[in-house]
Coordinates of C-alpha atoms in Angstrom, one line a residue:
Chain A
M1380 CA 36.2 -2.6 -28.9
S1381 CA 36.7 -1.3 -25.3
T1382 CA 39.6 -2.9 -23.5
A1383 CA 38.7 -1.4 -20.1
P1384 CA 38.3 -3.9 -17.3
L1385 CA 34.8 -4.6 -16.1
L1386 CA 35.5 -3.0 -12.7
R1387 CA 38.4 -0.9 -11.6
L1388 CA 38.7 0.2 -7.9
T1389 CA 41.5 2.5 -7.0
G1390 CA 42.2 3.1 -3.3
L1391 CA 38.5 2.7 -2.6
T1392 CA 37.7 3.7 1.0
K1393 CA 34.2 4.2 2.5
R1394 CA 34.0 5.5 6.1
Y1395 CA 30.8 5.9 8.1
P1396 CA 30.9 7.6 11.5
G1397 CA 32.8 5.2 13.8
V1398 CA 33.3 2.5 11.2
T1399 CA 35.4 1.9 8.0
A1400 CA 33.2 -0.2 5.7
L1401 CA 35.9 -0.4 2.9
D1402 CA 39.5 0.3 3.4
D1403 CA 41.8 1.2 0.5
L1404 CA 40.6 -1.4 -2.0
T1405 CA 42.5 -1.5 -5.2
L1406 CA 41.3 -4.1 -7.8
E1407 CA 40.9 -4.7 -11.5
L1408 CA 38.4 -7.3 -12.4
P1409 CA 37.8 -8.8 -15.9
T1410 CA 34.5 -9.7 -17.5
G1411 CA 32.9 -12.9 -16.5
R1412 CA 31.4 -14.3 -13.3
I1413 CA 33.0 -12.9 -10.2
G1414 CA 32.3 -14.0 -6.7
L1415 CA 32.5 -11.4 -4.0
V1416 CA 33.1 -13.3 -0.8
G1417 CA 33.1 -12.1 2.8
A1418 CA 31.4 -12.6 6.1
N1419 CA 28.4 -10.5 7.1
G1420 CA 29.6 -6.9 7.6
A1421 CA 32.6 -7.4 5.4
G1422 CA 31.6 -4.6 3.1
K1423 CA 29.9 -6.4 0.3
S1424 CA 26.7 -4.4 0.3
T1425 CA 28.7 -1.1 0.7
M1426 CA 30.6 -2.0 -2.4
F1427 CA 27.4 -2.6 -4.3
R1428 CA 26.1 0.8 -3.2
L1429 CA 29.3 2.4 -4.4
L1430 CA 29.2 0.6 -7.8
L1431 CA 25.6 1.7 -8.3
G1432 CA 26.5 5.3 -7.4
L1433 CA 24.1 5.3 -4.5
A1434 CA 26.9 6.2 -2.1
F1435 CA 30.1 8.2 -2.7
P1436 CA 33.5 6.9 -1.7
T1437 CA 35.3 8.7 1.1
E1438 CA 38.5 8.2 -0.9
G1439 CA 39.4 6.6 -4.2
T1440 CA 37.6 6.0 -7.4
V1441 CA 35.3 3.3 -8.9
E1442 CA 35.0 2.6 -12.6
V1443 CA 32.4 0.3 -14.0
C1444 CA 32.7 -0.7 -17.7
G1445 CA 35.2 2.1 -18.1
I1446 CA 32.9 4.8 -16.7
D1447 CA 33.7 6.7 -13.5
V1448 CA 30.8 6.2 -11.2
S1449 CA 31.2 9.5 -9.4
S1450 CA 31.1 11.6 -12.6
D1451 CA 28.4 9.6 -14.5
P1452 CA 26.2 7.5 -12.1
I1453 CA 23.3 7.5 -14.5
G1454 CA 25.5 6.1 -17.3
V1455 CA 26.7 3.4 -15.0
R1456 CA 23.2 2.4 -13.8
S1457 CA 21.9 2.1 -17.3
R1458 CA 24.5 -0.7 -17.8
L1459 CA 23.8 -2.5 -14.5
G1460 CA 21.2 -4.9 -13.2
Y1461 CA 20.8 -5.2 -9.4
M1462 CA 19.2 -8.0 -7.4
P1463 CA 19.2 -7.1 -3.7
E1464 CA 19.2 -9.7 -0.9
H1465 CA 16.1 -8.4 0.9
D1466 CA 12.5 -8.6 -0.2
C1467 CA 11.9 -5.7 -2.6
L1468 CA 9.0 -6.6 -4.8
P1469 CA 5.5 -5.0 -4.8
L1470 CA 3.4 -7.9 -3.6
D1471 CA 0.1 -6.8 -5.1
Q1472 CA 1.3 -6.8 -8.7
T1473 CA 1.9 -9.6 -11.1
A1474 CA 5.4 -10.6 -12.0
A1475 CA 4.8 -9.6 -15.6
D1476 CA 3.7 -6.1 -14.6
V1477 CA 6.6 -5.6 -12.2
V1478 CA 9.3 -6.9 -14.6
A1479 CA 7.9 -4.9 -17.5
T1480 CA 7.8 -1.7 -15.4
F1481 CA 11.4 -2.2 -14.3
G1482 CA 12.2 -2.7 -18.0
E1483 CA 10.7 0.7 -18.8
L1484 CA 12.6 2.2 -15.8
S1485 CA 15.8 0.8 -17.4
G1486 CA 15.0 2.9 -20.4
L1487 CA 13.3 0.4 -22.7
P1488 CA 10.2 1.5 -24.7
A1489 CA 7.0 0.2 -23.2
R1490 CA 6.3 -2.4 -25.9
A1491 CA 9.9 -3.8 -25.8
A1492 CA 9.8 -3.9 -22.0
R1493 CA 6.6 -6.0 -22.0
Q1494 CA 8.1 -8.4 -24.6
R1495 CA 11.4 -8.7 -22.8
A1496 CA 9.6 -9.2 -19.5
S1497 CA 7.8 -12.2 -21.0
D1498 CA 11.0 -13.6 -22.4
I1499 CA 13.0 -13.2 -19.2
L1500 CA 10.3 -14.6 -17.0
D1501 CA 10.3 -17.6 -19.4
L1502 CA 14.0 -17.8 -19.1
V1503 CA 14.0 -17.9 -15.2
G1504 CA 11.2 -20.5 -15.2
L1505 CA 8.2 -18.3 -14.3
D1506 CA 6.4 -18.4 -17.7
E1507 CA 3.2 -19.9 -16.3
A1508 CA 3.2 -17.9 -13.1
R1509 CA 3.8 -14.5 -14.6
F1510 CA 0.2 -13.3 -14.4
R1511 CA -0.1 -14.2 -10.7
P1512 CA 0.4 -11.6 -7.9
I1513 CA 3.9 -11.8 -6.4
G1514 CA 2.3 -12.0 -2.9
G1515 CA 1.4 -15.6 -3.6
F1516 CA 4.9 -16.6 -4.8
S1517 CA 7.2 -19.0 -2.9
T1518 CA 10.7 -17.7 -1.8
G1519 CA 12.2 -19.4 -4.9
M1520 CA 9.8 -17.8 -7.3
R1521 CA 10.4 -14.4 -5.7
Q1522 CA 14.1 -14.8 -6.1
R1523 CA 13.6 -15.7 -9.7
T1524 CA 11.4 -12.6 -10.2
K1525 CA 14.1 -10.5 -8.6
L1526 CA 16.6 -12.0 -11.0
A1527 CA 14.3 -11.3 -13.9
Q1528 CA 13.9 -7.6 -13.0
A1529 CA 17.7 -7.4 -12.9
L1530 CA 18.0 -8.9 -16.3
V1531 CA 15.1 -7.2 -18.2
G1532 CA 17.1 -4.1 -19.1
D1533 CA 19.8 -6.3 -20.8
P1534 CA 22.6 -5.2 -18.5
E1535 CA 26.4 -5.6 -19.2
L1536 CA 26.9 -6.4 -15.5
V1537 CA 24.4 -7.8 -13.0
L1538 CA 25.0 -7.4 -9.2
L1539 CA 23.5 -10.3 -7.3
D1540 CA 23.4 -9.9 -3.5
E1541 CA 23.1 -13.4 -1.9
P1542 CA 21.0 -14.8 -4.7
T1543 CA 20.6 -18.2 -3.0
A1544 CA 19.5 -16.8 0.4
G1545 CA 16.5 -18.6 1.8
L1546 CA 16.3 -21.2 -0.9
D1547 CA 16.0 -24.9 -0.4
P1548 CA 18.7 -27.2 -1.9
L1549 CA 16.8 -27.7 -5.1
G1550 CA 16.0 -24.0 -5.5
R1551 CA 19.6 -23.1 -4.8
E1552 CA 20.8 -25.5 -7.5
E1553 CA 18.4 -24.0 -10.0
M1554 CA 19.4 -20.5 -9.1
L1555 CA 23.1 -21.3 -9.4
T1556 CA 22.4 -22.9 -12.8
L1557 CA 20.7 -19.7 -14.0
V1558 CA 23.6 -17.6 -12.7
A1559 CA 26.1 -19.9 -14.4
R1560 CA 24.2 -19.5 -17.7
L1561 CA 24.4 -15.7 -17.6
G1562 CA 28.0 -15.8 -18.7
S1563 CA 27.1 -17.5 -21.9
F1564 CA 24.6 -14.6 -22.6
G1565 CA 27.4 -12.1 -22.5
I1566 CA 26.3 -10.8 -19.1
S1567 CA 29.0 -10.4 -16.4
V1568 CA 28.1 -11.3 -12.9
L1569 CA 29.3 -9.9 -9.6
M1570 CA 27.8 -12.2 -7.0
A1571 CA 28.1 -11.3 -3.3
T1572 CA 27.8 -14.2 -1.0
H1573 CA 29.2 -15.8 2.1
L1574 CA 28.6 -19.3 0.7
L1575 CA 32.0 -20.3 -0.8
D1576 CA 30.5 -23.4 -2.3
D1577 CA 28.2 -21.2 -4.5
V1578 CA 31.2 -19.2 -5.7
Q1579 CA 33.3 -22.3 -6.4
Q1580 CA 30.4 -23.7 -8.4
V1581 CA 29.7 -20.8 -10.8
C1582 CA 32.4 -18.1 -10.6
D1583 CA 35.6 -17.9 -12.6
H1584 CA 37.0 -15.2 -10.5
V1585 CA 36.9 -14.6 -6.7
V1586 CA 37.4 -11.5 -4.6
M1587 CA 37.6 -12.1 -0.9
I1588 CA 37.1 -9.2 1.5
D1589 CA 37.2 -9.2 5.3
A1590 CA 36.4 -6.2 7.5
G1591 CA 36.5 -3.9 4.4
R1592 CA 40.0 -5.0 3.4
L1593 CA 41.0 -7.1 0.4
V1594 CA 42.0 -10.6 1.5
V1595 CA 42.8 -12.1 -1.9
S1596 CA 41.6 -11.8 -5.5
G1597 CA 42.2 -14.2 -8.4
G1598 CA 40.9 -16.8 -10.8
T1599 CA 39.0 -19.5 -9.0
T1600 CA 41.1 -22.3 -10.4
S1601 CA 44.4 -20.5 -9.6
L1602 CA 43.3 -20.0 -6.0
L1603 CA 42.4 -23.7 -5.6
E1604 CA 45.9 -25.0 -5.1
R1605 CA 46.9 -28.6 -5.2
T1606 CA 47.1 -30.3 -1.8
G1607 CA 49.5 -33.1 -2.6
L1608 CA 46.8 -35.6 -2.3
V1609 CA 45.2 -37.8 -5.0
T1610 CA 41.7 -39.2 -4.6
V1611 CA 41.2 -42.7 -6.1
D1612 CA 37.8 -44.3 -6.4
V1613 CA 38.1 -48.1 -6.9
G1614 CA 34.8 -49.1 -5.4
L1615 CA 34.7 -51.3 -2.4
R1616 CA 38.2 -52.8 -2.8
G1617 CA 40.1 -49.7 -1.6
D1618 CA 41.8 -51.7 1.2
E1619 CA 43.6 -53.8 -1.5
L1620 CA 45.0 -50.7 -3.2
V1621 CA 46.2 -49.2 0.1
T1622 CA 48.1 -52.4 1.0
A1623 CA 49.6 -52.6 -2.5
L1624 CA 50.7 -49.0 -2.4
A1625 CA 52.2 -49.4 1.1
R1626 CA 54.4 -52.3 -0.3
V1627 CA 56.0 -49.9 -2.8
G1628 CA 56.5 -47.2 -0.2
T1629 CA 53.6 -44.9 -1.0
H1630 CA 51.4 -43.7 1.8
A1631 CA 47.6 -44.1 1.3
A1632 CA 44.5 -44.2 3.4
F1633 CA 41.0 -45.6 2.8
A1634 CA 38.1 -43.5 4.1
E1635 CA 34.5 -43.0 3.2
G1636 CA 34.8 -45.3 0.1
L1637 CA 37.7 -43.3 -1.4
V1638 CA 41.5 -43.9 -1.3
E1639 CA 43.6 -40.8 -0.6
V1640 CA 47.2 -41.1 -1.8
T1641 CA 50.0 -38.7 -0.8
I1642 CA 52.1 -38.0 -3.9
G1643 CA 55.4 -36.4 -4.5
G1644 CA 55.1 -35.7 -8.2
D1645 CA 53.4 -36.7 -11.4
E1646 CA 55.3 -40.0 -11.6
H1647 CA 53.2 -41.2 -8.7
M1648 CA 50.1 -40.9 -10.8
D1649 CA 51.5 -43.5 -13.2
L1650 CA 52.4 -45.7 -10.2
I1651 CA 48.8 -45.5 -8.9
R1652 CA 47.4 -46.3 -12.4
D1653 CA 49.7 -49.3 -12.8
T1654 CA 49.0 -50.7 -9.3
V1655 CA 45.2 -50.5 -9.9
A1656 CA 45.7 -52.3 -13.3
D1657 CA 47.9 -55.0 -11.7
L1658 CA 45.3 -55.7 -9.0
G1659 CA 42.6 -55.8 -11.6
L1660 CA 40.5 -53.1 -9.8
P1661 CA 37.9 -51.0 -11.5
L1662 CA 39.0 -47.4 -11.7
F1663 CA 36.0 -45.0 -11.3
R1664 CA 38.0 -41.8 -10.6
L1665 CA 41.5 -40.6 -10.3
S1666 CA 41.8 -36.9 -9.4
T1667 CA 44.1 -34.5 -7.6
R1668 CA 42.5 -33.0 -4.6
L1669 CA 42.4 -29.2 -4.5
T1670 CA 42.1 -26.9 -1.5
S1671 CA 38.6 -25.6 -1.0
L1672 CA 37.8 -21.8 -1.1
D1673 CA 37.1 -22.1 2.6
E1674 CA 40.7 -23.1 3.2
V1675 CA 41.9 -20.3 0.9
F1676 CA 39.8 -17.8 2.8
V1677 CA 41.0 -18.9 6.2
R1678 CA 44.7 -19.0 5.2
H1679 CA 44.7 -15.6 3.4
S1680 CA 42.6 -13.8 6.0
G1681 CA 45.1 -15.1 8.6
E1682 CA 48.0 -13.8 6.6
A1683 CA 46.2 -10.4 6.2
S1684 CA 45.6 -10.0 9.9
Chain B
M905 CA 14.5 -26.2 -44.2
S906 CA 11.8 -26.7 -41.6
A907 CA 10.8 -30.2 -40.9
V908 CA 7.2 -31.1 -41.2
P909 CA 6.0 -32.9 -38.1
S910 CA 5.3 -36.5 -38.9
A911 CA 2.3 -38.4 -37.5
A912 CA 4.6 -40.2 -35.1
D913 CA 5.8 -36.8 -33.7
A914 CA 2.3 -35.5 -33.3
G915 CA 1.7 -37.1 -29.9
R916 CA 5.1 -36.0 -28.4
G917 CA 5.6 -32.8 -26.4
A918 CA 8.8 -30.8 -26.6
V919 CA 10.4 -28.2 -24.4
Y920 CA 12.2 -25.4 -26.2
D921 CA 14.8 -23.3 -24.5
R922 CA 14.4 -20.0 -26.2
G923 CA 17.6 -18.8 -24.5
Y924 CA 18.4 -15.1 -24.1
R925 CA 18.2 -12.4 -26.7
P926 CA 20.1 -9.2 -26.1
Y927 CA 18.2 -6.0 -26.5
E928 CA 19.5 -3.9 -29.4
G929 CA 16.8 -1.2 -29.7
P930 CA 16.6 2.4 -28.6
R931 CA 17.2 3.0 -24.9
G932 CA 16.3 6.1 -22.9
L933 CA 17.8 7.6 -19.8
R934 CA 16.4 9.8 -17.0
G935 CA 13.5 11.2 -19.0
S936 CA 12.3 7.8 -20.1
A937 CA 12.6 6.3 -16.6
T938 CA 10.8 9.3 -15.1
F939 CA 7.9 9.0 -17.6
A940 CA 7.8 5.2 -17.0
L941 CA 7.4 5.8 -13.2
Y942 CA 4.8 8.5 -13.9
K943 CA 2.7 6.1 -15.9
A944 CA 3.1 3.3 -13.4
S945 CA 2.0 5.6 -10.6
M946 CA -1.0 6.8 -12.6
R947 CA -2.0 3.2 -13.2
R948 CA -1.6 2.4 -9.5
A949 CA -3.6 5.5 -8.4
L950 CA -6.5 4.6 -10.8
G951 CA -6.4 0.9 -9.8
L952 CA -5.6 -0.2 -13.4
R953 CA -4.0 -3.7 -13.7
R954 CA -5.1 -4.3 -10.1
S955 CA -8.1 -6.0 -8.6
W956 CA -11.6 -4.4 -9.1
R957 CA -11.6 -3.3 -5.5
Q958 CA -8.7 -0.9 -6.2
K959 CA -10.7 0.7 -9.0
V960 CA -13.8 1.4 -7.0
A961 CA -12.6 4.4 -4.9
P962 CA -11.2 6.6 -7.7
F963 CA -14.0 6.1 -10.1
V964 CA -16.7 6.5 -7.5
L965 CA -15.0 9.7 -6.4
L966 CA -14.9 10.9 -10.0
G967 CA -18.7 10.1 -10.3
I968 CA -19.4 12.1 -7.1
V969 CA -17.5 15.2 -8.2
T970 CA -19.4 15.1 -11.5
V971 CA -22.8 15.0 -9.9
P972 CA -23.2 18.8 -9.4
A973 CA -22.4 19.4 -13.1
I974 CA -25.0 16.9 -14.2
V975 CA -27.6 18.3 -11.9
N976 CA -26.9 21.8 -13.1
V977 CA -27.2 20.8 -16.7
G978 CA -30.3 18.7 -16.0
I979 CA -32.1 21.7 -14.4
G980 CA -31.0 23.9 -17.3
Y981 CA -32.4 21.4 -19.8
I982 CA -35.7 21.0 -18.0
T983 CA -36.2 24.8 -17.7
R984 CA -34.8 25.9 -21.1
D985 CA -38.2 26.2 -22.7
Q986 CA -40.0 27.8 -19.8
P987 CA -39.8 31.6 -20.0
A988 CA -40.9 32.0 -16.3
F989 CA -37.5 30.7 -15.3
D990 CA -34.5 32.8 -16.0
R991 CA -31.2 30.9 -16.1
I992 CA -30.9 28.7 -13.0
E993 CA -27.4 28.1 -11.9
I994 CA -26.8 25.9 -8.9
I995 CA -23.0 26.1 -9.2
T996 CA -20.7 28.5 -11.0
Y997 CA -17.4 27.6 -12.7
R998 CA -15.5 29.5 -9.9
E999 CA -17.3 27.6 -7.2
Y1000 CA -16.8 24.3 -8.9
V1001 CA -13.0 24.8 -8.6
G1002 CA -13.7 24.1 -5.0
V1003 CA -12.6 21.8 -2.2
S1004 CA -15.1 19.0 -2.2
A1005 CA -15.0 16.2 0.4
A1006 CA -14.5 13.9 -2.6
L1007 CA -11.2 15.5 -3.5
L1008 CA -10.1 15.6 0.1
L1009 CA -10.8 11.9 0.4
F1010 CA -9.1 11.2 -3.0
V1011 CA -5.8 12.9 -1.8
G1012 CA -6.0 11.1 1.5
L1013 CA -6.5 7.7 -0.2
V1014 CA -4.4 7.9 -3.3
A1015 CA -1.2 9.8 -2.3
P1016 CA -0.3 7.3 0.5
D1017 CA -1.2 4.4 -1.8
V1018 CA 1.2 5.7 -4.5
M1019 CA 4.0 6.7 -2.1
C1020 CA 4.1 4.4 1.0
P1021 CA 4.3 0.9 -0.5
D1022 CA 7.6 1.8 -2.3
R1023 CA 9.2 2.4 1.0
R1024 CA 7.4 -0.3 3.0
Q1025 CA 8.1 -3.0 0.4
R1026 CA 11.6 -1.8 -0.1
V1027 CA 11.2 -1.2 -3.8
L1028 CA 13.2 2.1 -3.7
P1029 CA 16.6 0.4 -4.0
L1030 CA 15.5 -1.3 -7.2
M1031 CA 14.2 2.0 -8.6
F1032 CA 17.3 4.0 -7.8
A1033 CA 19.5 1.2 -9.3
R1034 CA 18.0 2.5 -12.6
P1035 CA 18.9 5.7 -14.4
L1036 CA 16.7 7.7 -12.0
L1037 CA 17.5 10.4 -9.4
G1038 CA 15.5 11.3 -6.3
V1039 CA 14.2 14.4 -8.0
D1040 CA 13.0 12.4 -10.9
Y1041 CA 11.1 10.1 -8.5
V1042 CA 9.4 13.0 -6.9
I1043 CA 8.5 14.6 -10.2
A1044 CA 7.0 11.3 -11.4
K1045 CA 4.9 10.7 -8.2
V1046 CA 3.7 14.3 -7.7
G1047 CA 3.1 14.6 -11.4
A1048 CA 0.9 11.5 -11.4
I1049 CA -1.2 12.5 -8.5
A1050 CA -1.5 16.1 -9.8
T1051 CA -2.5 14.9 -13.2
I1052 CA -5.3 12.8 -11.8
L1053 CA -6.5 15.6 -9.5
L1054 CA -6.4 17.9 -12.5
A1055 CA -8.4 15.4 -14.5
F1056 CA -10.9 14.8 -11.7
S1057 CA -11.4 18.6 -11.3
F1058 CA -11.3 19.4 -15.0
L1059 CA -13.6 16.7 -16.4
P1060 CA -16.7 17.8 -14.3
Q1061 CA -16.0 21.4 -15.5
M1062 CA -16.0 20.2 -19.1
V1063 CA -19.3 18.4 -18.5
L1064 CA -20.7 21.6 -17.0
F1065 CA -19.4 23.8 -19.8
L1066 CA -20.5 21.5 -22.7
G1067 CA -23.9 20.8 -21.0
N1068 CA -24.5 24.5 -20.4
M1069 CA -23.7 25.1 -24.1
M1070 CA -26.2 22.5 -25.2
V1071 CA -29.0 23.8 -23.0
S1072 CA -28.3 27.5 -23.4
K1073 CA -31.4 29.5 -24.3
D1074 CA -29.1 31.8 -26.4
G1075 CA -27.7 28.9 -28.5
A1076 CA -24.5 27.0 -28.1
L1077 CA -22.3 29.3 -30.1
D1078 CA -23.4 32.4 -28.2
Y1079 CA -22.8 30.6 -24.9
F1080 CA -19.4 29.6 -26.1
T1081 CA -18.3 33.1 -27.3
G1082 CA -19.8 34.6 -24.1
H1083 CA -17.7 32.4 -21.8
L1084 CA -14.3 32.3 -23.5
D1085 CA -12.6 33.4 -20.3
V1086 CA -13.7 30.2 -18.6
L1087 CA -11.5 28.3 -21.1
W1088 CA -8.3 29.6 -19.5
K1089 CA -9.5 30.4 -16.0
V1090 CA -10.7 26.9 -15.2
P1091 CA -7.5 25.1 -16.3
V1092 CA -5.2 27.6 -14.5
A1093 CA -7.2 27.5 -11.2
V1094 CA -7.6 23.7 -11.4
A1095 CA -3.8 23.3 -12.1
L1096 CA -3.0 25.4 -9.0
L1097 CA -5.2 23.3 -6.9
A1098 CA -4.0 20.0 -8.3
V1099 CA -0.3 20.8 -7.8
Y1100 CA -0.9 22.1 -4.3
Y1101 CA -2.8 19.0 -3.0
A1102 CA -0.5 16.6 -4.8
V1103 CA 2.6 18.2 -3.2
I1104 CA 1.0 18.1 0.3
G1105 CA -0.3 14.6 -0.1
C1106 CA 3.1 13.3 -1.4
A1107 CA 5.2 15.2 1.2
I1108 CA 3.2 13.8 4.1
S1109 CA 3.1 10.3 2.7
S1110 CA 6.9 10.4 2.2
L1111 CA 7.3 10.7 6.0
T1112 CA 5.9 7.2 6.8
D1113 CA 5.7 3.8 5.2
R1114 CA 2.2 3.1 6.5
R1115 CA -0.7 4.1 4.3
I1116 CA -3.2 4.4 7.1
V1117 CA -1.0 6.8 9.0
A1118 CA -0.3 8.9 6.0
G1119 CA -3.9 9.0 5.0
A1120 CA -5.0 10.0 8.5
A1121 CA -2.2 12.7 8.6
V1122 CA -3.3 14.2 5.3
I1123 CA -6.9 14.4 6.1
G1124 CA -6.1 15.4 9.7
L1125 CA -3.9 18.3 8.5
F1126 CA -6.6 19.6 6.2
L1127 CA -9.5 19.3 8.7
L1128 CA -7.5 20.6 11.7
T1129 CA -6.2 23.7 10.0
S1130 CA -9.6 24.3 8.4
I1131 CA -11.3 24.1 11.8
S1132 CA -8.6 26.1 13.6
S1133 CA -8.9 28.8 10.9
G1134 CA -12.7 28.9 11.3
V1135 CA -12.3 29.4 15.1
V1136 CA -9.7 32.1 14.7
V1137 CA -11.5 34.0 12.0
G1138 CA -14.9 33.8 13.7
D1139 CA -18.0 35.3 12.0
W1140 CA -16.2 37.0 9.2
E1141 CA -19.3 38.1 7.4
I1142 CA -20.1 40.4 10.3
E1143 CA -16.6 41.1 11.7
G1144 CA -14.8 41.1 8.4
G1145 CA -11.9 38.9 7.2
S1146 CA -8.9 38.0 9.2
Y1147 CA -5.3 36.9 8.8
G1148 CA -6.4 33.7 10.5
A1149 CA -7.8 32.6 7.1
L1150 CA -4.3 32.0 6.0
I1151 CA -3.7 29.1 8.3
N1152 CA -6.4 27.1 6.5
V1153 CA -4.2 24.7 4.5
L1154 CA -7.3 23.1 2.9
G1155 CA -8.8 26.3 1.6
M1156 CA -5.6 28.1 0.5
P1157 CA -6.0 27.3 -3.2
L1158 CA -9.5 28.9 -3.1
Y1159 CA -7.9 32.3 -2.5
L1160 CA -5.8 31.8 -5.6
R1161 CA -8.8 30.6 -7.5
D1162 CA -10.5 33.9 -6.7
L1163 CA -7.5 35.8 -7.9
V1164 CA -7.7 33.9 -11.2
F1165 CA -11.4 34.3 -11.7
L1166 CA -12.0 37.7 -10.2
G1167 CA -8.6 39.4 -10.0
H1168 CA -9.1 39.9 -6.2
I1169 CA -10.1 38.1 -3.1
S1170 CA -13.9 37.3 -3.3
T1171 CA -16.3 39.2 -1.0
D1172 CA -17.6 35.8 0.2
S1173 CA -14.1 34.8 1.4
P1174 CA -12.8 34.9 5.0
L1175 CA -9.8 36.8 3.7
N1176 CA -12.0 39.6 2.3
G1177 CA -11.0 43.0 3.6
V1178 CA -7.5 41.9 4.8
A1179 CA -4.9 44.4 3.6
G1180 CA -2.7 42.7 0.9
G1181 CA -4.8 39.5 1.3
G1182 CA -4.3 38.4 -2.3
L1183 CA -0.5 38.8 -2.1
L1184 CA -0.4 37.1 1.3
A1185 CA -2.4 34.2 -0.1
V1186 CA 0.0 33.8 -3.0
A1187 CA 2.9 33.9 -0.6
C1188 CA 1.4 31.3 1.8
Y1189 CA 0.5 29.0 -1.2
S1190 CA 4.1 29.3 -2.4
V1191 CA 5.5 28.6 1.1
V1192 CA 3.4 25.5 1.5
V1193 CA 4.3 24.1 -2.0
L1194 CA 8.0 25.0 -1.3
A1195 CA 8.0 23.3 2.1
G1196 CA 6.4 20.2 0.6
S1197 CA 8.9 20.1 -2.2
V1198 CA 11.9 20.5 0.1
T1199 CA 10.5 17.7 2.3
L1200 CA 10.2 15.5 -0.7
W1201 CA 13.6 16.3 -2.0
W1202 CA 15.1 15.6 1.5
R1203 CA 13.3 12.3 1.8
Y1204 CA 14.4 11.1 -1.7
R1205 CA 17.8 12.7 -2.1
W1206 CA 19.0 9.1 -1.5
V1207 CA 22.6 9.5 -2.6
E1208 CA 24.8 9.9 0.5
R1209 CA 27.5 12.6 0.7

């Protein structure tokens, strides 16, 4: 069994005339669902082009699934699926035809490609629409078709460029659910986005880049540090809890239906539980509040600059 | 053990999540991807798996180019038992490897339709994210158009040959043995013609993403050079042939056709009498094909340096 990391970037630099798109990026990423986060122009799309072997690095190396992209781009591409951000589907063909054709282009025999196209379109929720021309599809259906063509070749890693772009809240939720499921199918995901909520929801590893430079990389849970606050939901009687906690010298505030308690250590958790019990309040939720990825990004990009 | 649905279950619907099945069968690389793109381009050119409107043009054109063969065979059939008529031939095999308006229209319609939408609908990034290089793309596209042109030029010749065999006064076998040279001359001449027009059609279409512009440019180039050549050469039957015949991009393959069938430039050609005319025709043909190929390679080299 191969022990190579999913992605290994070593001193990766890509310069265009007048601009450095990626600057000395060194990273090792494990299999799983990885969020590639950065503002527009941060270098996300350039990194995808380098991973696909569609652009050569100015300096440094890229390895995907243990294969050096510069020396074997075809070998790498046969292991990847790619879903671009922009519209990229032939509008006068049916979803079944398009996905089957891309299956064949991924190296599958024609019969297997048609069968897999049917299965994958079913998986992404386009079973009934698969014989309709893509030109008549909604944005959400087109995004699903784009995801289907990326998956039809059974890739080891799928590159998703802003998969929730242009989707309404329901469509976004459904797309994120699909992306989250890919991990259980044994398919790793590298999802480029500027929506940190999306990453927090589905990714177990985050890479943040800004102006082509690495800001921070790590497990999603390890990046979400504790804030020293505990959120308590006791329904509408939060004021009583705030008053009781103040009497024992613990600062708390009631806002938007939740009580936020400043704690100094784990022993405060017991104090909160006991106070709630003494007051006879219902306890709906007691949880530590973590920093958001937005806060992590702002703090680390500030440090980097 | 599978459960037998009970009467109570019969009225209930059920949603099954078939999940995801990894693909474990054979998988091809560049060759398979190129062949898949070749097949998809052929289907597109012939309007297969598309609306009936897309099928009209190619098959009407095929019908039109077959008409002379049918008429020729029909006349042969009607006059076969009438000794007063010697063999009547309204078109010869050599003349049939000609430039008809139908073929010109076909190249002007189909080459842009096969090439331009990939660029306009931004499908190219999806294709090149597969195990496919720019040169593979060009081979698949040019190959598809050349194959159809070959078929559309060759099928009428087959109708003519088989029809002539059937209605021959000397008997089918004698006709066959007496025209064995046709069996290699026609395919060679038709292949030269098909490759030439396919390369030109694809090269011009690669320069724009608009079908109408590409179609007009293809037909315009053919007509403009044909007319210009006619003006430069003048009345060649009286004044003799001229080098001006070599600027006729449309008629260039006809000089090679003459070389294949006759071994020299025909006396009814505007290049007749020009010193080294045959060699110059081969050189010009090669230059046009080479220029078209370089244009295509340049447009689809894709990977940056």
